[in-house]
mmCIF file of C-alpha atoms in Angstrom:
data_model
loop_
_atom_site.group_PDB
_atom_site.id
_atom_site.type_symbol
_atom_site.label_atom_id
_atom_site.label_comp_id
_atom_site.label_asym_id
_atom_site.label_seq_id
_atom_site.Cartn_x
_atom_site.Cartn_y
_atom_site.Cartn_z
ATOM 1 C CA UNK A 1015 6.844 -14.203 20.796
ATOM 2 C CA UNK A 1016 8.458 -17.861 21.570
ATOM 3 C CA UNK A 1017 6.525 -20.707 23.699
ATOM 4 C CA UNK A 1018 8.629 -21.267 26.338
ATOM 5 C CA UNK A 1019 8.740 -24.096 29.338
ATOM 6 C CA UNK A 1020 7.427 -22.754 32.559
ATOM 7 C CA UNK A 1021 11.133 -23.473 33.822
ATOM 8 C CA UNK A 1022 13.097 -19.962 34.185
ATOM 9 C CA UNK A 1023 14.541 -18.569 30.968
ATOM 10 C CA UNK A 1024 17.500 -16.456 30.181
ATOM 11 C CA UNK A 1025 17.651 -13.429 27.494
ATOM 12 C CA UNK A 1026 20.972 -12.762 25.716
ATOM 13 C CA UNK A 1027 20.775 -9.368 23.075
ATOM 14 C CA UNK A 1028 23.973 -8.813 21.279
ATOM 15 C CA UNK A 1029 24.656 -7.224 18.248
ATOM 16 C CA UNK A 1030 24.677 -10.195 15.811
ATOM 17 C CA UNK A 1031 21.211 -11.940 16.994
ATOM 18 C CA UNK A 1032 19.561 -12.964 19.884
ATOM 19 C CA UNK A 1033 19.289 -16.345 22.573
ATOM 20 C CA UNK A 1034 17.033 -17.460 24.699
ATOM 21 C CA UNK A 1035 17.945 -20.415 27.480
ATOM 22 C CA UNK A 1036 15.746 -22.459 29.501
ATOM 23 C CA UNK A 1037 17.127 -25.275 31.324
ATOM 24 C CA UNK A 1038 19.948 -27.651 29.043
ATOM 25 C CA UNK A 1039 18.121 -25.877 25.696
ATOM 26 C CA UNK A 1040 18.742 -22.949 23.674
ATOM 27 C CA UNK A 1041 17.005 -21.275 20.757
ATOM 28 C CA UNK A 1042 18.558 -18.257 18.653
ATOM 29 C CA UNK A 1043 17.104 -15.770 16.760
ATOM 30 C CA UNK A 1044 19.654 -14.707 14.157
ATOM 31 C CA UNK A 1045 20.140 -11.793 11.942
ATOM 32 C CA UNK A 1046 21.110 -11.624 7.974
ATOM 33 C CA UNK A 1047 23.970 -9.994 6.765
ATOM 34 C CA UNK A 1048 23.988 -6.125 7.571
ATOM 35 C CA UNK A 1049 21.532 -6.373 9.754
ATOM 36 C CA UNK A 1050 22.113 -5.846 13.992
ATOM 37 C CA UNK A 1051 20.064 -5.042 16.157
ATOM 38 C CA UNK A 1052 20.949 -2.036 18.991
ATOM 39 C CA UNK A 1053 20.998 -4.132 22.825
ATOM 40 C CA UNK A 1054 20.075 -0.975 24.489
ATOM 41 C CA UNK A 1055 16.790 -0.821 22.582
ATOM 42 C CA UNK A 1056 15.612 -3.565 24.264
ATOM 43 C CA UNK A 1057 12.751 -3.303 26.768
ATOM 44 C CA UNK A 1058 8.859 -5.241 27.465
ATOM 45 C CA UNK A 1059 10.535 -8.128 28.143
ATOM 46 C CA UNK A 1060 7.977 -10.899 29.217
ATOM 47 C CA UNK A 1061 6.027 -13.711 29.250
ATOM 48 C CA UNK A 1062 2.333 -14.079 28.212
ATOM 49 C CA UNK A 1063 0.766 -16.997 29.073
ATOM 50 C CA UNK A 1064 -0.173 -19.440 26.404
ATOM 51 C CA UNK A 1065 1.690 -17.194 23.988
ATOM 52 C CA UNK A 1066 5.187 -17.408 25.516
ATOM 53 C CA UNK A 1067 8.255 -14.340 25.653
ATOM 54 C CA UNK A 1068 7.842 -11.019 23.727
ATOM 55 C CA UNK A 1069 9.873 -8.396 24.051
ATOM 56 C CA UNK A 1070 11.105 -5.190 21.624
ATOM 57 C CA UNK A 1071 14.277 -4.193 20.216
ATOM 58 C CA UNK A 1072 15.601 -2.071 17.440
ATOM 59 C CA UNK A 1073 16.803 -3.384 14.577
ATOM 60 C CA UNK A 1074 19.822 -1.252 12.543
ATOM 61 C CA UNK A 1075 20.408 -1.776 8.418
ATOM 62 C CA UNK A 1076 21.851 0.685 6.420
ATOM 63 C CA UNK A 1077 19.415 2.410 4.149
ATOM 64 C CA UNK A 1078 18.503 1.455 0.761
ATOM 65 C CA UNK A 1079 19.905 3.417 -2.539
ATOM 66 C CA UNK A 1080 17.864 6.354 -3.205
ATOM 67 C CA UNK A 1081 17.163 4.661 -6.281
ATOM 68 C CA UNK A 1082 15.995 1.179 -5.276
ATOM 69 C CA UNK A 1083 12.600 2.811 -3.863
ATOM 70 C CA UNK A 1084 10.085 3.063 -7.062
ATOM 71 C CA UNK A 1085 7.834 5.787 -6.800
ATOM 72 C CA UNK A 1086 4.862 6.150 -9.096
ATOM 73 C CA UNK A 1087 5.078 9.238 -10.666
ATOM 74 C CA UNK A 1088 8.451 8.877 -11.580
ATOM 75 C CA UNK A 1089 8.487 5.550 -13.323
ATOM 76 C CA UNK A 1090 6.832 6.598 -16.385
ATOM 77 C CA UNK A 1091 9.200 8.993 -18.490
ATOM 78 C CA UNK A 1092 7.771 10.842 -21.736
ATOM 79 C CA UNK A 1093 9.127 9.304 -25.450
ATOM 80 C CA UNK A 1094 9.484 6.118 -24.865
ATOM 81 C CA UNK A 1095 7.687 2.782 -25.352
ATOM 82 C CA UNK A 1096 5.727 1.250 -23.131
ATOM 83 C CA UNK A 1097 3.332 -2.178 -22.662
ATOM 84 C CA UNK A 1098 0.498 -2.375 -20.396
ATOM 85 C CA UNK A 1099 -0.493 -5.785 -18.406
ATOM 86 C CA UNK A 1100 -3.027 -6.925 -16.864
ATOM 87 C CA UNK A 1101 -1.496 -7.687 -13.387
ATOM 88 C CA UNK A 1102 -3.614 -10.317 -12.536
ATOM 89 C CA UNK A 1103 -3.516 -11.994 -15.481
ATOM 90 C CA UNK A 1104 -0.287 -10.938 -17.568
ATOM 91 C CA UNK A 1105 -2.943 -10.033 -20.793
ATOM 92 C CA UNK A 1106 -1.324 -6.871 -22.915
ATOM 93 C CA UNK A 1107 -3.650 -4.026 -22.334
ATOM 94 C CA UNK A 1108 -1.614 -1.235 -24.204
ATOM 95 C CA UNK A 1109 1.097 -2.152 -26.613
ATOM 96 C CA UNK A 1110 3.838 0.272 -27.516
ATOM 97 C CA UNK A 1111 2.213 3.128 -25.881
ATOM 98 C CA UNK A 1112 5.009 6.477 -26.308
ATOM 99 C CA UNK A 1113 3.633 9.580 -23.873
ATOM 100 C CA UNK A 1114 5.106 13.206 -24.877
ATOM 101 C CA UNK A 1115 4.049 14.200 -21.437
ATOM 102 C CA UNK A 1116 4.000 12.705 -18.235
ATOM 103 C CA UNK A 1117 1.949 14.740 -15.203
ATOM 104 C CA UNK A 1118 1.102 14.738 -11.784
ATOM 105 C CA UNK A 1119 -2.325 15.300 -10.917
ATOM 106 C CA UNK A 1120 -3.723 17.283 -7.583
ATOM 107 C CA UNK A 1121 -5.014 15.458 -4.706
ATOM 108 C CA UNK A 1122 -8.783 14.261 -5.869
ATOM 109 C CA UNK A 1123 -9.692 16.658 -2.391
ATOM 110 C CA UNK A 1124 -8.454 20.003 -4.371
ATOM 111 C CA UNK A 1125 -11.663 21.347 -5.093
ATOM 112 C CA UNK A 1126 -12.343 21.149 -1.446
ATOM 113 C CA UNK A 1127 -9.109 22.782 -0.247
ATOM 114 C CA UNK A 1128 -9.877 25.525 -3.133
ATOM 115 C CA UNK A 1129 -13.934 26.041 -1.404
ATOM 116 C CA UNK A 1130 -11.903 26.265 1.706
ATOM 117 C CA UNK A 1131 -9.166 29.372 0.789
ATOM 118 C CA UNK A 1132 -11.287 31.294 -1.921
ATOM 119 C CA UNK A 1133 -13.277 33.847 -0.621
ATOM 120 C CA UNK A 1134 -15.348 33.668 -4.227
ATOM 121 C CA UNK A 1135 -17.289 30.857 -6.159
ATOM 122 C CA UNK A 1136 -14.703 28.085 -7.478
ATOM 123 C CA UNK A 1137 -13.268 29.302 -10.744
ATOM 124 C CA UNK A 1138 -12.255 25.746 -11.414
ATOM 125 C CA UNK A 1139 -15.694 24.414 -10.728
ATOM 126 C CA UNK A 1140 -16.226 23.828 -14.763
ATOM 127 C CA UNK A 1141 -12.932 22.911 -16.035
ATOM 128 C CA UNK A 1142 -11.860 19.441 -16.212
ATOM 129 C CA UNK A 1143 -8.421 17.786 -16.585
ATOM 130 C CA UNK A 1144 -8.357 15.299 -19.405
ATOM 131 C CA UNK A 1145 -5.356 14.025 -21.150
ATOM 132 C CA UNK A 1146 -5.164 14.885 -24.868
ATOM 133 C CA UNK A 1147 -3.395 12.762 -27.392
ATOM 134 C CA UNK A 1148 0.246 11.905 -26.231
ATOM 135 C CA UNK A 1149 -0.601 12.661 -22.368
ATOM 136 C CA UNK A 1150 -0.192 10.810 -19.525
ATOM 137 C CA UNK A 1151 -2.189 12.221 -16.343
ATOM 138 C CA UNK A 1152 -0.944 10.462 -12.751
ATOM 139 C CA UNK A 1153 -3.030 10.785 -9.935
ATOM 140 C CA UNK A 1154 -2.323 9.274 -6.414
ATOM 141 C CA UNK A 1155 -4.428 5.926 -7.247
ATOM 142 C CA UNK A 1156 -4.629 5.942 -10.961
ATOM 143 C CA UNK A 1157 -3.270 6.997 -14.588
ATOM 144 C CA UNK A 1158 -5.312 8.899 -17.103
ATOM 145 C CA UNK A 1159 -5.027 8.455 -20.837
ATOM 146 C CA UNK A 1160 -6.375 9.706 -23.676
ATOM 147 C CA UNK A 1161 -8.206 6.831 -25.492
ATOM 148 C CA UNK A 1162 -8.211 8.124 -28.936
ATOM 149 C CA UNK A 1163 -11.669 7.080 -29.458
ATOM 150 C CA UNK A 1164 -14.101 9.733 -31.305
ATOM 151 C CA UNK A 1165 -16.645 7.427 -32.014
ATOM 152 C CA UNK A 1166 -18.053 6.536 -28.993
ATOM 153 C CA UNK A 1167 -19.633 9.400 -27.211
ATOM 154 C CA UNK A 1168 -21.224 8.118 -24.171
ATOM 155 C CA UNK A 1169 -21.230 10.085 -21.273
ATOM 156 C CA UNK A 1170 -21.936 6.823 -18.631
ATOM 157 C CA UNK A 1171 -18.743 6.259 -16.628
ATOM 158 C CA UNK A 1172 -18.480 2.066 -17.513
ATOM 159 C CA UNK A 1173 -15.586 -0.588 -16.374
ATOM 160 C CA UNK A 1174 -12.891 -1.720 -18.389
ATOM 161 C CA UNK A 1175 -12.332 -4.940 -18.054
ATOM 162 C CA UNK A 1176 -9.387 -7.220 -18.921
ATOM 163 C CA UNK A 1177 -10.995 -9.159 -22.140
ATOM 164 C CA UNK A 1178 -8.820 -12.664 -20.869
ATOM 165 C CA UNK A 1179 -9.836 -12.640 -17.169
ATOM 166 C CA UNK A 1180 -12.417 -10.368 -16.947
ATOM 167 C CA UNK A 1181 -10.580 -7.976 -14.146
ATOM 168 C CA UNK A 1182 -11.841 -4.364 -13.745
ATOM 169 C CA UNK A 1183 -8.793 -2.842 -14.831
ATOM 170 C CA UNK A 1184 -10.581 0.846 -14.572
ATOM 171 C CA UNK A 1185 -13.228 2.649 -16.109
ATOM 172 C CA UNK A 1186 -13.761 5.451 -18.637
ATOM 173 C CA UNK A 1187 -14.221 8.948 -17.127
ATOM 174 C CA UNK A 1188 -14.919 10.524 -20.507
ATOM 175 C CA UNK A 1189 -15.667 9.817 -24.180
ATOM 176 C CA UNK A 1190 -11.800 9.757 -24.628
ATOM 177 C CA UNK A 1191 -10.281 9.181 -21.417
ATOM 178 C CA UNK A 1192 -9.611 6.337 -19.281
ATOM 179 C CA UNK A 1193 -8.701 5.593 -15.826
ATOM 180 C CA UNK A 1194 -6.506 2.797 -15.119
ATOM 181 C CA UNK A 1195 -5.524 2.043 -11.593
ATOM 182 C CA UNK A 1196 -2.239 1.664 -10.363
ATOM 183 C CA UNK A 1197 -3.289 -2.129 -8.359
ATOM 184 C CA UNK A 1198 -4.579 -3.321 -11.431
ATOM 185 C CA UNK A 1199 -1.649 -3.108 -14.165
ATOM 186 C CA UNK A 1200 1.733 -3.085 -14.472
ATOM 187 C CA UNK A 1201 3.751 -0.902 -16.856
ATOM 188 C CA UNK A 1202 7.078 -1.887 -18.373
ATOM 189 C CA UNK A 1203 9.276 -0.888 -21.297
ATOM 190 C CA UNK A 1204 8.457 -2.315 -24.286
ATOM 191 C CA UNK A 1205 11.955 -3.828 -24.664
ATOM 192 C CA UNK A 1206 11.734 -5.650 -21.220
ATOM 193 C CA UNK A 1207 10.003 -8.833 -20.960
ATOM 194 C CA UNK A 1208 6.659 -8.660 -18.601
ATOM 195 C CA UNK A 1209 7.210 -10.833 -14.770
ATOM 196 C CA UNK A 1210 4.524 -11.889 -13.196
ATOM 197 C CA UNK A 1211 4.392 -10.894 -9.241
ATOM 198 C CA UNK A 1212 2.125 -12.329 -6.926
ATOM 199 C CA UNK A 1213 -1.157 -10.801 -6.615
ATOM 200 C CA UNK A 1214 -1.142 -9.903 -2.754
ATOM 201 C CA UNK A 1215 2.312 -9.388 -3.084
ATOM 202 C CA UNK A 1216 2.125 -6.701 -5.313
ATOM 203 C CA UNK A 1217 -1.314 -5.403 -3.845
ATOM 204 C CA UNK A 1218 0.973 -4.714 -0.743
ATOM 205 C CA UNK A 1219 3.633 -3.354 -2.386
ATOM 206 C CA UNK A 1220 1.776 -0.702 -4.454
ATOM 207 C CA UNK A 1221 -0.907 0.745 -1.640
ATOM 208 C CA UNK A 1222 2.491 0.750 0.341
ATOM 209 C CA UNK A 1223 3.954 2.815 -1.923
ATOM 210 C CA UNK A 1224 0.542 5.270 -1.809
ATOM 211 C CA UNK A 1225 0.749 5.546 1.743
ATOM 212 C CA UNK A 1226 4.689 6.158 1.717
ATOM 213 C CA UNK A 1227 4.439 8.963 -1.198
ATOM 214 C CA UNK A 1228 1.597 11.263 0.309
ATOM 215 C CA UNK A 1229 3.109 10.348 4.200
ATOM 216 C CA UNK A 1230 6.022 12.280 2.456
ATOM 217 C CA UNK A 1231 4.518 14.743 0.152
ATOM 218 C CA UNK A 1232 1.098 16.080 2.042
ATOM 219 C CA UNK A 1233 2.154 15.227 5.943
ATOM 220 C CA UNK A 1234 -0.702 12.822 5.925
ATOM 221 C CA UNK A 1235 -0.940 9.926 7.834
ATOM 222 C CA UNK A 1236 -4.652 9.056 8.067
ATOM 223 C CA UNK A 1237 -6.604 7.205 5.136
ATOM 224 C CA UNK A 1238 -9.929 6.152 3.686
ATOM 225 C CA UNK A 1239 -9.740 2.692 1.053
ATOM 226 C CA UNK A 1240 -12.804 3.641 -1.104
ATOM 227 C CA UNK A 1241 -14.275 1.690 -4.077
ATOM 228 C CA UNK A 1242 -15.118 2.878 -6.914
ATOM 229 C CA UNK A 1243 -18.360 2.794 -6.015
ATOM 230 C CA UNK A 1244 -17.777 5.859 -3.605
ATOM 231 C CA UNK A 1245 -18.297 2.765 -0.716
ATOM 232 C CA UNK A 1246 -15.584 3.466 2.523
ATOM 233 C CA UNK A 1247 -14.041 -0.033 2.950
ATOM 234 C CA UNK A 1248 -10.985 -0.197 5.241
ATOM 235 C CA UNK A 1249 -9.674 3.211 7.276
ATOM 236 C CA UNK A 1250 -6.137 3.084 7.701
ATOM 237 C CA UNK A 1251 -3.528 4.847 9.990
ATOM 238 C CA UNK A 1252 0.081 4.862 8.994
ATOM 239 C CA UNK A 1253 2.435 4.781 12.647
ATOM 240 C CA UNK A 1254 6.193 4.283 10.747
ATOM 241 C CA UNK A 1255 7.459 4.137 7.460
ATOM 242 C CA UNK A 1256 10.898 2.993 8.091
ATOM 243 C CA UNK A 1257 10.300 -0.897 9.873
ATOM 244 C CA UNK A 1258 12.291 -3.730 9.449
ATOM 245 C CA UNK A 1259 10.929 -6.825 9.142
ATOM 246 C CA UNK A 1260 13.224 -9.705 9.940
ATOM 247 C CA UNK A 1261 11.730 -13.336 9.658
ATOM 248 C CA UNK A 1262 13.826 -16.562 10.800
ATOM 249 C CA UNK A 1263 12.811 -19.314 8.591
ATOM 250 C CA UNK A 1264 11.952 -22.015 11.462
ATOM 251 C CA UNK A 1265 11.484 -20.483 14.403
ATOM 252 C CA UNK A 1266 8.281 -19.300 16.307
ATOM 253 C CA UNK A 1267 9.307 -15.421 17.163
ATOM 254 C CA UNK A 1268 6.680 -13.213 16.197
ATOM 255 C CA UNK A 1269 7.147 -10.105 13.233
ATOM 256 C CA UNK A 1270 6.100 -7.632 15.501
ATOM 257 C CA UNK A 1271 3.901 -6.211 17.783
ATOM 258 C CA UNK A 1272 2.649 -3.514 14.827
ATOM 259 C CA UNK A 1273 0.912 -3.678 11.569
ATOM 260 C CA UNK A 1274 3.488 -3.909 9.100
ATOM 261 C CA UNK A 1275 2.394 -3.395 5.387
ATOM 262 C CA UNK A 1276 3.852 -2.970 1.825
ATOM 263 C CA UNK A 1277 6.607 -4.161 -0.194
ATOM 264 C CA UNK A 1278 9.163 -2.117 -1.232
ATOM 265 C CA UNK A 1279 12.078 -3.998 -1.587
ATOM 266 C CA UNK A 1280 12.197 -8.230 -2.291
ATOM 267 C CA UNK A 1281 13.218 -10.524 0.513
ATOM 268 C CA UNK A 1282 16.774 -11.396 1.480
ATOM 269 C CA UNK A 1283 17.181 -15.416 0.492
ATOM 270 C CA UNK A 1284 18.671 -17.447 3.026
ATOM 271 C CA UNK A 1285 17.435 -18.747 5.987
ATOM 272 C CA UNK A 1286 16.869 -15.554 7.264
ATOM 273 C CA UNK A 1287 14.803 -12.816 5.674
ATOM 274 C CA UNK A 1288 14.439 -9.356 6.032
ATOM 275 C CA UNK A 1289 12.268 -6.796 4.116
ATOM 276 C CA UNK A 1290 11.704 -3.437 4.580
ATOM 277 C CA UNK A 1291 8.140 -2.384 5.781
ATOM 278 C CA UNK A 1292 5.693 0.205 6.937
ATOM 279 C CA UNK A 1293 3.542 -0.121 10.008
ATOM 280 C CA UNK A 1294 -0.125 0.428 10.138
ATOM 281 C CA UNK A 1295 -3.109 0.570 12.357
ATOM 282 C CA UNK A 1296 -6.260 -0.662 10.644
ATOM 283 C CA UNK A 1297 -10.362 -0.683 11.204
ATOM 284 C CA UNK A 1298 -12.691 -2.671 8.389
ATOM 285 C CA UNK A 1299 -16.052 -0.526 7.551
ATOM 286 C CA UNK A 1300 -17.567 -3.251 5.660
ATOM 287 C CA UNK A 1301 -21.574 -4.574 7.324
ATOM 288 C CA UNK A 1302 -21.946 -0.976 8.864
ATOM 289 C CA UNK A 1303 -18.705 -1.584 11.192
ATOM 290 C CA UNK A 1304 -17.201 1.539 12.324
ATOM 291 C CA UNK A 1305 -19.821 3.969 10.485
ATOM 292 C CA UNK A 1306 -19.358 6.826 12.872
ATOM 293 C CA UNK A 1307 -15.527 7.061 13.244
ATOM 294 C CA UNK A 1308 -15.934 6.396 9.318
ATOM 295 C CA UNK A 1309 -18.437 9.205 8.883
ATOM 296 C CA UNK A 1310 -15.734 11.474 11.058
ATOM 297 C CA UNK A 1311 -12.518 10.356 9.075
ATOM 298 C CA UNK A 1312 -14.602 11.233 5.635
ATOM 299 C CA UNK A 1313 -15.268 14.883 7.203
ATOM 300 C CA UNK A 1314 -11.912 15.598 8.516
ATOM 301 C CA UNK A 1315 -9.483 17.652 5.868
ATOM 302 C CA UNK A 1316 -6.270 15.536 7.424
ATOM 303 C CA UNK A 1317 -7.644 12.507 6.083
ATOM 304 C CA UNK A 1318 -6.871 11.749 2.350
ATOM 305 C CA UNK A 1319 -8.962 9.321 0.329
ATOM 306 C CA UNK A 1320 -7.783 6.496 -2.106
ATOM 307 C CA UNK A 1321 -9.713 5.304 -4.191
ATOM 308 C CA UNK A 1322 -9.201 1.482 -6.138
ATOM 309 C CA UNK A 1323 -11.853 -0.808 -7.438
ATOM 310 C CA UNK A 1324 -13.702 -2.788 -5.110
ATOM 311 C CA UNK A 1325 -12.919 -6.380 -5.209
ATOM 312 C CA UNK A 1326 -9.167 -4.959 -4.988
ATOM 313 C CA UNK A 1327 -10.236 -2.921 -1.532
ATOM 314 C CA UNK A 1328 -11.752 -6.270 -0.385
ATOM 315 C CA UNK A 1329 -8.434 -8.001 -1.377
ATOM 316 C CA UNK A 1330 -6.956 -5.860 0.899
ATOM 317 C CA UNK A 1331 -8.929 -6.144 3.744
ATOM 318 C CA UNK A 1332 -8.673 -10.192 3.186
ATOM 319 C CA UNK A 1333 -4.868 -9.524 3.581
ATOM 320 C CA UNK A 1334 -5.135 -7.431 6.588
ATOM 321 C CA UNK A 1335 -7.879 -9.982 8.005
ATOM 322 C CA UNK A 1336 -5.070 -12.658 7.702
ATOM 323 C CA UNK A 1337 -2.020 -11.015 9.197
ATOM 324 C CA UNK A 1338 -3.940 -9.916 12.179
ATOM 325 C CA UNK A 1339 -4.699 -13.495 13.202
ATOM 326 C CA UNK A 1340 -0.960 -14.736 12.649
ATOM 327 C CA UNK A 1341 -0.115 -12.678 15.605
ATOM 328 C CA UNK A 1342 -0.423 -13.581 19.506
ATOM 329 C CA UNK A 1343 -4.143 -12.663 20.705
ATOM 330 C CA UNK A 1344 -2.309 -10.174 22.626
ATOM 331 C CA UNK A 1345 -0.634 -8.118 19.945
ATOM 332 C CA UNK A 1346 -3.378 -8.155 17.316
ATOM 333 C CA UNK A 1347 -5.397 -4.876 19.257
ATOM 334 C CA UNK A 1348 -3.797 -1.248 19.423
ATOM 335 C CA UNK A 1349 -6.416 1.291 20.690
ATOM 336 C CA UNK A 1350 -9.342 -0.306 19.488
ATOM 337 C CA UNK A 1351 -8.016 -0.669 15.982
ATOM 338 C CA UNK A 1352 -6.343 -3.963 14.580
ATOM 339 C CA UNK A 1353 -3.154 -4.951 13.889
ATOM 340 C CA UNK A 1354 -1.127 -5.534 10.783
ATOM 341 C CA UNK A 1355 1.843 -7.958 10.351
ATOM 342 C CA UNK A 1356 3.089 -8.311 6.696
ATOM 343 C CA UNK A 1357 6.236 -8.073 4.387
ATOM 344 C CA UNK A 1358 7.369 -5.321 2.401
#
């Protein structure tokens, strides 16, 4: 959106960026480098009061090396050394931590999908998969290792916490194995040196890369943000994986008039930005909001659950909250559900 005079205004779309002309004035909107938008696309042209011209149009950019997109379970690889940090405070969790193997875990809904097809009791109703010495288990939200500690024999699930700043980093699911989740540490090589990313940066970026894996993997496009604590906090609905977000450092044009969320790939520098982005559809369930339609997602097979600690799902929702409101009044609504505007 730009605030415009009321005097009449004229809309040029080309290729290379766009221009908007009231009266003896002029303000441009233009592109980075590989980046053009398609003039055909262009359509909702017009002007809202006190929020000034909107209007839609496609943006083109070739796509990104297969290689540049991280994906979770394939950035840990068996023999070789690896340190884990806290994320919010840099602290080394793990040091020099070698896996032998390195394996996916099932959706944490299989043992409903497996009451659904059997015709018999579960046979998997008593077995449990824990990592032994040397494994690395990765589920959707979270890794599971084997903690190597005999001694303590406590069956009470309990938080680990980061000892400098006193995050939850995860909690223990057994005597010997731990759960560490995947918004709460970062895991490098032992030879690289650890880089600090912002925390709601890297918040985005990782539930991003959730959303974008099981999208792709399980045809799902509906989700619960649970705490630990089994609490529903945010229900999300993922509309595009494949946005571009183009900022122009300066000028009053809006992101969009979608949710856009994650952080796959850094900003462009420059005055003009671009990142690459998903877009999502949003409702909070925190203070009883949205119980029902909560109490209908958590009952519907479509819908897949992730689960993260809970100041971390309130994090989120603070993050949501914020982009919402830096859109025009009129954009921040889709279908009763909010709207999310953020980089990616």
């Amino acid at each position: 959106a730009l605030e415009l005079p009321s005097a009449p205004v004229e809309v040029s779309v080309c290729a290379d960026g766009l221009e908007v002309r009231s009266g003896g004035s002029c303000r441009a909107a233009p592109l980075p480098p590989g980046v053009s938008l398609a003039p055909d696309s262009c359509r909702g042209l017009r002007r809202v009061r006190g929020e000034g011209l909107q209007l839609r149009v496609r943006l083109r950019r070739p796509p990104p090396a297969a290689d540049v997109v991280f994906t979770l379970r394939e950035n840990l690889k068996p023999n070789k050394n690896y340190i884990f940090y806290c994320q919010s405070c840099g602290d080394i969790v793990l040091k020099d931590r070698k896996f032998l193997r390195v394996l996916p875990l099932p959706s944490e809904s299989w043992s409903d999908l497996v009451d659904e097809w059997c015709c018999h009791p579960d046979p998997f109703a008593r077995s449990t998969l824990h990592p032994r010495h040397g494994d690395c288990f990765v589920g959707d939200t979270f890794f599971l290792l084997n903690s190597g500690n005999e001694s303590h024999k406590s069956k009470e699930i309990t938080r680990v916490i980061c000892e400098r700043c006193k995050t939850m980093l995860g909690e223990t699911v057994s005597s010997d194995t731990i759960k560490y989740y995947v918004t709460e540490v970062i895991i490098q090589p032992a030879e690289e040196s650890f880089s600090p990313t912002p925390r709601s940066q890297f918040v985005q970026s990782t539930v991003a890369q959730c959303l974008l894996e099981l999208s792709s993997s399980k045809s799902t496009f509906r989700f619960t943000i649970k705490g630990e604590n089994g609490k529903t906090y945010i229900l999300i609905w993922l509309l595009n994986s494949d946005t571009l977000l183009v900022e122009s450092l300066g000028s009053s044009f809006s992101h969009s008039d979608f949710a856009l969320f994650g952080d796959i790939l850094m900003p462009s520098s420059g005055p003009v930005r671009a990142w690459n982005a998903v877009k999502v559809l949003y409702q909070p369930c925190i203070q009883h909001r949205n119980k029902e339609l909560a109490e209908e997602w958590e009952n519907d097979m479509s819908v897949h659950p992730l689960k993260f600690p809970s100041e971390t799902c309130l994090e989120l929702l603070l993050i949501l909250g914020l982009s919402t409101t830096s859109l025009p009044p009129s954009l921040q609504c889709m279908n009763s559900f909010q709207v999310r505007n953020s980089f990616c």
